[in-house]
Amino acid sequence: KAHIGLLAAAGLLAENLAGRDLDIWIGVLDELQWPGIDQTDRDTISMAAQAPVKSRADLLILGRMQLTPMVQSLNDAEDGSGFLKQAQARLAKLIQLRRTGGGSDRPETVLASFETALDNADFDAAFAAANRWSSAEFDGLGSWLVAAQRRYNLDLAVNQLVATFVQHAAGKS
């Protein structure tokens, strides 16, 4: 039974990494009764089989489409500032100027971090930057961040499932 579980975990991991349908592996895990798997992880994986989660690669591509709304949100926030800041914001809107530098929590720096993460195909860094952007209450990432959070949660759940089955196969429960 442990070997079948390990095989199912490996199959689930491979399908998840490829961003493919997890349904077949859910059936195998249901047969095994999900031994030792946390209910939250089980629910996350089962829901992903019912409503597929975008792959990391797809989310990185979609992230590119979020850059313009992010710049717009940044520029809109500056519209409420003084005269000089308003002039800069209008100029930035015209030429899509993105300032960089300063502290790592400055919106311009977070935007640059998000773009760099996309350039480097680094989903985890893009997700971290998106969370910092969202916590600063800027718009432009709403739907992307929801989809990325689902991907992040699924990856955590699958990794935990794999670790549990590896421990069981090694005789360490």
Short mmCIF file of C-alpha atoms in Angstrom, two decimals:
data_model
loop_
_atom_site.label_atom_id
_atom_site.label_comp_id
_atom_site.label_asym_id
_atom_site.label_seq_id
_atom_site.Cartn_x
_atom_site.Cartn_y
_atom_site.Cartn_z
CA LYS A 1 0.00 0.00 0.00
CA ALA A 2 2.87 2.38 0.78
CA HIS A 3 4.37 1.80 -2.68
CA ILE A 4 1.06 2.55 -4.39
CA GLY A 5 0.78 5.70 -2.31
CA LEU A 6 4.28 6.72 -3.31
CA LEU A 7 3.47 6.08 -6.97
CA ALA A 8 0.27 8.14 -6.65
CA ALA A 9 2.18 10.96 -4.94
CA ALA A 10 4.81 10.96 -7.70
CA GLY A 11 2.12 10.97 -10.40
CA LEU A 12 0.24 13.77 -8.68
CA LEU A 13 3.44 15.79 -8.32
CA ALA A 14 4.34 15.32 -12.00
CA GLU A 15 0.86 16.29 -13.22
CA ASN A 16 0.77 19.28 -10.88
CA LEU A 17 4.17 20.55 -12.01
CA ALA A 18 3.02 20.26 -15.61
CA GLY A 19 -0.22 22.09 -14.81
CA ARG A 20 -2.32 19.15 -15.99
CA ASP A 21 -5.51 17.52 -14.73
CA LEU A 22 -5.15 15.86 -11.32
CA ASP A 23 -8.38 13.89 -11.48
CA ILE A 24 -6.93 10.41 -12.10
CA TRP A 25 -4.67 10.71 -9.05
CA ILE A 26 -7.54 11.89 -6.87
CA GLY A 27 -9.28 8.58 -7.66
CA VAL A 28 -6.21 6.60 -6.59
CA LEU A 29 -5.85 8.64 -3.41
CA ASP A 30 -9.56 8.15 -2.65
CA GLU A 31 -9.01 4.38 -2.97
CA LEU A 32 -6.10 4.64 -0.54
CA GLN A 33 -8.25 6.83 1.77
CA TRP A 34 -5.62 9.59 1.85
CA PRO A 35 -3.56 8.02 4.69
CA GLY A 36 -1.95 10.61 6.93
CA ILE A 37 -2.93 13.53 4.69
CA ASP A 38 -4.17 16.68 6.40
CA GLN A 39 -7.82 17.46 5.62
CA THR A 40 -6.96 20.98 4.41
CA ASP A 41 -4.38 19.60 1.95
CA ARG A 42 -6.86 16.95 0.81
CA ASP A 43 -9.53 19.60 0.22
CA THR A 44 -7.12 21.86 -1.67
CA ILE A 45 -6.03 19.03 -3.97
CA SER A 46 -9.58 17.74 -4.49
CA MET A 47 -10.87 21.23 -5.34
CA ALA A 48 -8.05 21.65 -7.87
CA ALA A 49 -9.24 18.49 -9.62
CA GLN A 50 -12.78 19.90 -9.83
CA ALA A 51 -11.78 23.45 -10.80
CA PRO A 52 -8.34 23.32 -12.44
CA VAL A 53 -5.66 25.70 -11.22
CA LYS A 54 -3.59 27.67 -13.72
CA SER A 55 -0.01 26.48 -14.09
CA ARG A 56 2.92 28.55 -12.89
CA ALA A 57 3.92 29.12 -16.52
CA ASP A 58 0.44 30.38 -17.44
CA LEU A 59 0.39 32.67 -14.42
CA LEU A 60 3.75 34.14 -15.37
CA ILE A 61 2.39 34.89 -18.85
CA LEU A 62 -0.78 36.40 -17.37
CA GLY A 63 1.35 38.42 -14.97
CA ARG A 64 2.75 40.37 -17.92
CA MET A 65 -0.77 41.57 -18.69
CA GLN A 66 -1.02 42.97 -15.17
CA LEU A 67 1.88 45.38 -15.56
CA THR A 68 -0.12 48.11 -17.31
CA PRO A 69 -2.94 48.13 -14.72
CA MET A 70 -0.30 48.17 -11.97
CA VAL A 71 1.41 51.21 -13.48
CA GLN A 72 -2.01 52.86 -13.89
CA SER A 73 -2.83 52.17 -10.24
CA LEU A 74 0.47 53.61 -9.14
CA ASN A 75 -0.08 56.71 -11.25
CA ASP A 76 -3.68 57.11 -10.02
CA ALA A 77 -2.46 57.06 -6.42
CA GLU A 78 -0.08 59.87 -7.23
CA ASP A 79 -2.91 61.99 -8.65
CA GLY A 80 -3.99 62.85 -5.10
CA SER A 81 -0.61 64.40 -4.28
CA GLY A 82 0.66 67.94 -4.65
CA PHE A 83 0.99 69.85 -7.93
CA LEU A 84 4.50 68.60 -8.73
CA LYS A 85 3.53 64.98 -8.03
CA GLN A 86 0.43 65.37 -10.21
CA ALA A 87 2.54 66.65 -13.08
CA GLN A 88 4.89 63.68 -12.68
CA ALA A 89 1.94 61.28 -12.61
CA ARG A 90 0.49 62.72 -15.80
CA LEU A 91 3.85 62.53 -17.53
CA ALA A 92 4.25 58.95 -16.33
CA LYS A 93 0.86 58.06 -17.78
CA LEU A 94 1.88 59.43 -21.13
CA ILE A 95 5.12 57.51 -21.36
CA GLN A 96 4.37 54.63 -18.93
CA LEU A 97 7.32 55.70 -16.83
CA ARG A 98 8.21 53.32 -14.04
CA ARG A 99 10.58 54.60 -11.41
CA THR A 100 12.85 52.20 -9.60
CA GLY A 101 15.06 52.50 -6.56
CA GLY A 102 14.36 53.37 -2.97
CA GLY A 103 13.16 51.00 -0.27
CA SER A 104 11.96 47.51 -1.05
CA ASP A 105 8.43 48.34 0.16
CA ARG A 106 8.00 51.37 -2.08
CA PRO A 107 5.35 50.67 -4.73
CA GLU A 108 7.77 51.47 -7.55
CA THR A 109 10.25 48.95 -6.19
CA VAL A 110 7.57 46.31 -5.70
CA LEU A 111 6.42 46.85 -9.28
CA ALA A 112 10.01 46.48 -10.50
CA SER A 113 10.41 43.31 -8.39
CA PHE A 114 7.24 41.85 -9.90
CA GLU A 115 8.42 42.62 -13.43
CA THR A 116 11.90 41.21 -12.75
CA ALA A 117 10.37 38.03 -11.34
CA LEU A 118 8.29 37.67 -14.50
CA ASP A 119 11.38 38.25 -16.65
CA ASN A 120 13.20 35.52 -14.69
CA ALA A 121 10.20 33.15 -14.79
CA ASP A 122 10.29 33.09 -10.97
CA PHE A 123 6.72 32.43 -9.84
CA ASP A 124 7.56 32.49 -6.12
CA ALA A 125 9.23 35.92 -6.36
CA ALA A 126 6.35 37.26 -8.50
CA PHE A 127 3.83 35.93 -5.97
CA ALA A 128 5.75 37.53 -3.07
CA ALA A 129 5.90 40.88 -4.90
CA ALA A 130 2.19 40.64 -5.73
CA ASN A 131 1.39 40.11 -2.07
CA ARG A 132 3.46 43.17 -1.10
CA TRP A 133 1.67 45.17 -3.83
CA SER A 134 -1.74 44.06 -2.62
CA SER A 135 -0.92 44.76 1.04
CA ALA A 136 -0.08 48.34 0.02
CA GLU A 137 -3.70 48.52 -1.24
CA PHE A 138 -2.82 49.23 -4.86
CA ASP A 139 -5.07 47.91 -7.62
CA GLY A 140 -4.11 46.00 -10.72
CA LEU A 141 -3.47 42.49 -9.45
CA GLY A 142 -6.80 41.31 -8.03
CA SER A 143 -7.69 38.37 -10.29
CA TRP A 144 -4.05 37.41 -10.87
CA LEU A 145 -3.36 37.30 -7.15
CA VAL A 146 -6.42 35.09 -6.51
CA ALA A 147 -5.28 32.63 -9.20
CA ALA A 148 -1.67 32.75 -7.96
CA GLN A 149 -2.81 32.10 -4.38
CA ARG A 150 -4.69 29.00 -5.56
CA ARG A 151 -1.53 27.79 -7.37
CA TYR A 152 0.62 28.50 -4.32
CA ASN A 153 -1.78 26.65 -1.98
CA LEU A 154 -2.03 23.68 -4.34
CA ASP A 155 1.74 23.42 -4.65
CA LEU A 156 2.10 23.47 -0.85
CA ALA A 157 -0.58 20.80 -0.44
CA VAL A 158 0.94 18.53 -3.11
CA ASN A 159 4.42 18.94 -1.66
CA GLN A 160 3.12 18.06 1.80
CA LEU A 161 1.31 15.01 0.40
CA VAL A 162 4.49 13.83 -1.33
CA ALA A 163 6.51 14.31 1.87
CA THR A 164 3.94 12.30 3.85
CA PHE A 165 3.98 9.40 1.39
CA VAL A 166 7.78 9.40 1.25
CA GLN A 167 7.86 9.20 5.06
CA HIS A 168 5.36 6.34 5.03
CA ALA A 169 7.36 4.46 2.40
CA ALA A 170 10.52 4.91 4.45
CA GLY A 171 8.69 3.55 7.50
CA LYS A 172 8.70 6.88 9.37
CA SER A 173 5.15 7.92 10.17
#
